[in-house]
Tab-separated table of C-alpha atoms and ligand atoms in Angstrom:
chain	number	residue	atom	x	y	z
A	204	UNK	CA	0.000	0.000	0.000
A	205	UNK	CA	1.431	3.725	-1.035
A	206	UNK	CA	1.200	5.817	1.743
A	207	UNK	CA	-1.326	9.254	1.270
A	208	UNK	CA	2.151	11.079	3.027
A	209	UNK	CA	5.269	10.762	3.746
A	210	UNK	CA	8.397	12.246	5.177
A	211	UNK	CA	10.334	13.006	3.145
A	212	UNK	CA	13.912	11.269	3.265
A	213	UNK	CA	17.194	12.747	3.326
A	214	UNK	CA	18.301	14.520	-0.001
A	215	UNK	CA	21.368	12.301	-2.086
A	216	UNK	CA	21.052	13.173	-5.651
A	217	UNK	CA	24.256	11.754	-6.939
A	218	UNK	CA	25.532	12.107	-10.464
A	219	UNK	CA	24.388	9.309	-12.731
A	220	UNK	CA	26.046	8.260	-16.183
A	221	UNK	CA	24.191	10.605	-18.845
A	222	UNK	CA	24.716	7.961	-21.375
A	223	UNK	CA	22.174	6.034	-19.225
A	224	UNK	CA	19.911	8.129	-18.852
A	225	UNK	CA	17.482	6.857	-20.482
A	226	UNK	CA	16.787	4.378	-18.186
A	227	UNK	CA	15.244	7.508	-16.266
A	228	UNK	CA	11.624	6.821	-18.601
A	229	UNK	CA	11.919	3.781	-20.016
A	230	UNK	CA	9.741	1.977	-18.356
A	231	UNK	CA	6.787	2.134	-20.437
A	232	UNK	CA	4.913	-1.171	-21.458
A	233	UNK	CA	7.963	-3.992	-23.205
A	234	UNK	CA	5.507	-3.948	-26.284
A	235	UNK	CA	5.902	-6.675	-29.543
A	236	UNK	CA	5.929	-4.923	-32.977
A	237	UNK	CA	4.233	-7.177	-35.358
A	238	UNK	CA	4.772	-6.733	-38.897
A	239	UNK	CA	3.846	-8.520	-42.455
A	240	UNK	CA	6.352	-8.154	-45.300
A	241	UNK	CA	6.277	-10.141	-48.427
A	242	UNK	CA	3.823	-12.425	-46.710
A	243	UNK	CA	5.638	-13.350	-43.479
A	244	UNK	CA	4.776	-11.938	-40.311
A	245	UNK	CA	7.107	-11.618	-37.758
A	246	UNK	CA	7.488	-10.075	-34.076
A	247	UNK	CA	10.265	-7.750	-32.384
A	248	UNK	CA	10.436	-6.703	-28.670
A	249	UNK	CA	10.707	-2.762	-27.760
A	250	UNK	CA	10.899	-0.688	-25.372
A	251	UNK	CA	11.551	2.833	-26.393
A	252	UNK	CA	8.884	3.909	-27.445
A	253	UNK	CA	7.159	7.595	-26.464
A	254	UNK	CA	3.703	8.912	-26.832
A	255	UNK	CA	4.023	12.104	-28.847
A	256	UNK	CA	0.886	15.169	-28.876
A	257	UNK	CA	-2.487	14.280	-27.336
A	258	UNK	CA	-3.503	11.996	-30.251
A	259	UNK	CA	-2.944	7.875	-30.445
A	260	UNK	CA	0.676	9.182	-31.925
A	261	UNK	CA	3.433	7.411	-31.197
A	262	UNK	CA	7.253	7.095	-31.303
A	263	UNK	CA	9.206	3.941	-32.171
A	264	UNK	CA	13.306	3.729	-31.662
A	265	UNK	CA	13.782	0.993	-33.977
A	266	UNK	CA	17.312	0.142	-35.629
A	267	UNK	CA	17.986	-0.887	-39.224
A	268	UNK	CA	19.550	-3.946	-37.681
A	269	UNK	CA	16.275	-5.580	-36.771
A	270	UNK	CA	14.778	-7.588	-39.583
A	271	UNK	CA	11.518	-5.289	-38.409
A	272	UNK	CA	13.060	-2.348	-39.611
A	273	UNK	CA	12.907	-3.164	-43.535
A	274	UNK	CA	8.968	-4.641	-43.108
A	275	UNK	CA	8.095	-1.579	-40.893
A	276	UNK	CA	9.567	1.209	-43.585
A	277	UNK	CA	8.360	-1.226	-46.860
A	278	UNK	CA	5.196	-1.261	-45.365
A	279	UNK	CA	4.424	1.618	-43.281
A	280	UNK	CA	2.100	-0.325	-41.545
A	281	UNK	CA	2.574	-2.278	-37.802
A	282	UNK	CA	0.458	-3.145	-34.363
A	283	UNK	CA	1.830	-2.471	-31.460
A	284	UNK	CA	1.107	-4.796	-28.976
A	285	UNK	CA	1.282	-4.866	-24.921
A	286	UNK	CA	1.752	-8.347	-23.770
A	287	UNK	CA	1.039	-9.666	-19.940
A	288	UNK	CA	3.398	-10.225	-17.489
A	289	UNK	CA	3.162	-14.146	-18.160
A	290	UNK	CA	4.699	-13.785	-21.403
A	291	UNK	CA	7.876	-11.704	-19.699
A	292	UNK	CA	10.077	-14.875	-20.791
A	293	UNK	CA	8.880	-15.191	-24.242
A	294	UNK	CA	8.918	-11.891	-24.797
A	295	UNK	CA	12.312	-11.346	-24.294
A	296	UNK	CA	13.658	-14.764	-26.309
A	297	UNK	CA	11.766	-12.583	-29.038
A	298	UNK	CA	13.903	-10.067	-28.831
A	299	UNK	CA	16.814	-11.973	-29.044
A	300	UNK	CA	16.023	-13.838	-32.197
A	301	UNK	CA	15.325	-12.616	-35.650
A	302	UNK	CA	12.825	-12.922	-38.348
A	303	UNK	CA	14.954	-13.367	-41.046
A	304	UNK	CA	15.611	-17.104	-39.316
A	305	UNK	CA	12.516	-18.153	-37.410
A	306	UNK	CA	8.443	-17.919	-37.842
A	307	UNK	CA	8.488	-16.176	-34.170
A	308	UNK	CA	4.401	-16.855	-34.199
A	309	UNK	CA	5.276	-20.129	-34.790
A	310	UNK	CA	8.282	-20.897	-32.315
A	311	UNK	CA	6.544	-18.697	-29.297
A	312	UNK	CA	3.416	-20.251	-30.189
A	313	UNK	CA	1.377	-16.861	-30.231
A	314	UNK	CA	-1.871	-16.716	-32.171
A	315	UNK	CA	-2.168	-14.076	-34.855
A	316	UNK	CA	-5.103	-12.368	-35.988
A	317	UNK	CA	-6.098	-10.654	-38.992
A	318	UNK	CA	-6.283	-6.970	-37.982
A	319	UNK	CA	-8.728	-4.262	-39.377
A	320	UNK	CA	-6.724	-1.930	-41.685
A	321	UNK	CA	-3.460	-3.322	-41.478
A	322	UNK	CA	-2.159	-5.951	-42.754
A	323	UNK	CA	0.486	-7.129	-39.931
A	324	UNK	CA	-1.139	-8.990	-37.540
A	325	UNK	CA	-2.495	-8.368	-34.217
A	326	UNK	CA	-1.570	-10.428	-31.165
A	327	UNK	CA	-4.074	-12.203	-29.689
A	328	UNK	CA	-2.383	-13.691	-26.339
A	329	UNK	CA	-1.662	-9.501	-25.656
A	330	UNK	CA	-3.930	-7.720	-23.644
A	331	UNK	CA	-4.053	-4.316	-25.674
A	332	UNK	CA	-2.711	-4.177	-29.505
A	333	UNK	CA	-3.027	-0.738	-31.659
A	334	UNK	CA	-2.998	-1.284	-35.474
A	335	UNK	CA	-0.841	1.580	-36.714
A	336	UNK	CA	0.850	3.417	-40.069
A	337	UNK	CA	4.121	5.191	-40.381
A	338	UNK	CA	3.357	9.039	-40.749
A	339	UNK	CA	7.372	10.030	-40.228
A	340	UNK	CA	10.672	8.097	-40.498
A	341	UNK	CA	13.603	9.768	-38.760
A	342	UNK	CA	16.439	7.833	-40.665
A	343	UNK	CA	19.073	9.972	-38.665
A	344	UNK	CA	17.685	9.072	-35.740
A	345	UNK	CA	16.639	5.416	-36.122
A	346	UNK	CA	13.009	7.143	-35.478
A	347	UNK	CA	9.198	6.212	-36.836
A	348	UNK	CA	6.581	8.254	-35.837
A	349	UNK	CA	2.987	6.055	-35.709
A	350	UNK	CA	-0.012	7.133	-36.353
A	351	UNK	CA	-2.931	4.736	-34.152
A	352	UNK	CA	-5.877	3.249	-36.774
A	353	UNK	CA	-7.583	0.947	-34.571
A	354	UNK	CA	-7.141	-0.366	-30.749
A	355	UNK	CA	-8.293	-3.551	-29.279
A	356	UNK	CA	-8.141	-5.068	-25.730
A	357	UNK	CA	-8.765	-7.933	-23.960
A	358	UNK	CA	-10.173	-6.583	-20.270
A	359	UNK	CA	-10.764	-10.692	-19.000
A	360	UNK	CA	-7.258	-11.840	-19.972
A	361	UNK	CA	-6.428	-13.763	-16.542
A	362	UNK	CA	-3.198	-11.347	-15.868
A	363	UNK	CA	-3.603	-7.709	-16.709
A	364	UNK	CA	-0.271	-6.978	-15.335
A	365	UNK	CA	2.447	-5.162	-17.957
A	366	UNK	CA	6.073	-5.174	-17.565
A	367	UNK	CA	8.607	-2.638	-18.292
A	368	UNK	CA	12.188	-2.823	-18.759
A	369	UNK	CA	14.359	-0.473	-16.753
A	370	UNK	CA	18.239	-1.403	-18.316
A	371	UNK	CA	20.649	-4.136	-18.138
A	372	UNK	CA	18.332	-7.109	-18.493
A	373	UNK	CA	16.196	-5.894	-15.269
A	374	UNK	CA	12.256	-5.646	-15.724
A	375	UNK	CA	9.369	-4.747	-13.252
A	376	UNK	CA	6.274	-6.689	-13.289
A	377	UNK	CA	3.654	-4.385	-12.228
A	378	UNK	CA	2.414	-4.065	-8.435
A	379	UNK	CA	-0.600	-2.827	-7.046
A	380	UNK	CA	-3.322	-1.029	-8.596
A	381	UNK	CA	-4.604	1.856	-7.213
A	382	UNK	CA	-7.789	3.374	-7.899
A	383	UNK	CA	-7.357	7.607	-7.413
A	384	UNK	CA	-10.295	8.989	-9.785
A	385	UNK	CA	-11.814	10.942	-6.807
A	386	UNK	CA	-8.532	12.951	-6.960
A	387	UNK	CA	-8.284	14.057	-10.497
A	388	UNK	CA	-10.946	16.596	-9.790
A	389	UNK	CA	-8.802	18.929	-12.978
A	390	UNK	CA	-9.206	15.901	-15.210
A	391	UNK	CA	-12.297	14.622	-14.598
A	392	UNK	CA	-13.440	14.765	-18.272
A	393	UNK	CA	-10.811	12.292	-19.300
A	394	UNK	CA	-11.696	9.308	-16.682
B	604	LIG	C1	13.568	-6.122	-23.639
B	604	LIG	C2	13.998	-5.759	-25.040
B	604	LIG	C3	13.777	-4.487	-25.507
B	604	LIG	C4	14.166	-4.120	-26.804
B	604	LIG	N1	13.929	-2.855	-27.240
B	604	LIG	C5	14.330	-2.496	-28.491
B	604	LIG	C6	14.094	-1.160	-28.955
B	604	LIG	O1	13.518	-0.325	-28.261
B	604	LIG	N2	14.522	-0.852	-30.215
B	604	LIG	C7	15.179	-1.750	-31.027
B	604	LIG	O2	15.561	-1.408	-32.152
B	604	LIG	N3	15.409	-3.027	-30.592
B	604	LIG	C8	14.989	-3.408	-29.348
B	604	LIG	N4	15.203	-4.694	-28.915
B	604	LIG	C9	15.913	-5.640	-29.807
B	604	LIG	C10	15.017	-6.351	-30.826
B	604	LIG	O3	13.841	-6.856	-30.220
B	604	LIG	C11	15.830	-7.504	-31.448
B	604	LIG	O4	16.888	-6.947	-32.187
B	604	LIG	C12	15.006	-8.485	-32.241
B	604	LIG	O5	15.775	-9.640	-32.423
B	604	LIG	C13	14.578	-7.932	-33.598
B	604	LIG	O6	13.842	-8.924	-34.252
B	604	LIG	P1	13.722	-8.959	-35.849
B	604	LIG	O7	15.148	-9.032	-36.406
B	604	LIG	O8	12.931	-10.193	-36.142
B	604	LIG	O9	13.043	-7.684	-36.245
B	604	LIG	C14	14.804	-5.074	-27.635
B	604	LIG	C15	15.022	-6.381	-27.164
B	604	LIG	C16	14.629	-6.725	-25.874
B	604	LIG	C17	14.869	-8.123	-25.386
């Protein structure tokens, strides 16, 4: 349970490596990127990813490396996908494999299913999936701005819990809910 106050604890900011810094906010949903290309369908793990303006847009770091990266800007089309905690350990063997040598569908035994307006695929074992299009590449900056077509979710998937991934292999699994609507008395129009 979070305490409603606290004292506060002893100041001891201490310098931190800037290069990782960006373990600061990066823990945001792990999400799976699904894509089709040339009729195969294939997964990658992510986790930098931003929401940008107060539309479903979206921001993807995504490398040229990844076998992703060629379906994604051939394409212009993904989903986005949030999976539960339960698949933390099949989430990350996705992101340490590639498309160009394995069906990852296939091998992590996740069900795909024929989105809307897109043709990669959503996820079905994931408990929130956003079918999206490529409005901006950032080729400088290993950047794709998304815009969001269509969401789904699954609210009576057994384990609504996310994880996020906060640097060096380390992820949380998320903890207690807490339910704070009476609170956002500026904000109630968006609850
Ligand atoms: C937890 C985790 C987070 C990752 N986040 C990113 C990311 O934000 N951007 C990226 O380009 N690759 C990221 N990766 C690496 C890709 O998932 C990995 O290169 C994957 O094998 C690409 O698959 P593909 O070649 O089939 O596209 C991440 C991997 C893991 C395990």
């Amino acid at each position: 349970m979070v305490p409603m106050t606290v004292k506060l604890p002893k100041p001891n900011l201490q310098e931190f490596p800037l290069e990782r810094a960006f373990t600061f906010v990066e823990s945001g949903p792990v999400i799976l990127v699904s894509t089709s290309h040339k009729r195969q369908k294939n997964l990658m793990t992510l986790s930098w990813h931003t929401l940008m303006d107060f539309e479903p847009t979206l921001g993807l770091t995504l490398g040229p490396w990844n076998h992703s990266y060629t379906a994604l800007l051939e394409t212009g089309e993904c989903v986005m996908a949030v999976p539960p905690a339960s698949l933390l350990t099949k989430v990350i063997d996705i992101g340490n494999c590639s498309g160009s040598q394995v069906d990852k569908f296939k091998k992590f035994g996740l069900t795909a299913q024929k989105a809307s307006l897109v043709k990669a695929p959503l996820v079905a074992d994931c408990l929130k999936n956003l079918e999206c299009r490529v409005v901006e590449h950032h080729k400088d900056r290993n950047f794709f701005i998304l815009e969001g077509l269509k969401a789904w979710h699954n609210p009576t998937a057994p384990d609504q819990r996310t994880f996020h991934a906060v640097g060096d292999g380390i992820f949380i699994i998320d903890g207690e809910t807490i339910d704070l609507k009476r609170r956002m008395t500026k904000w109630q129009h968006c609850i």
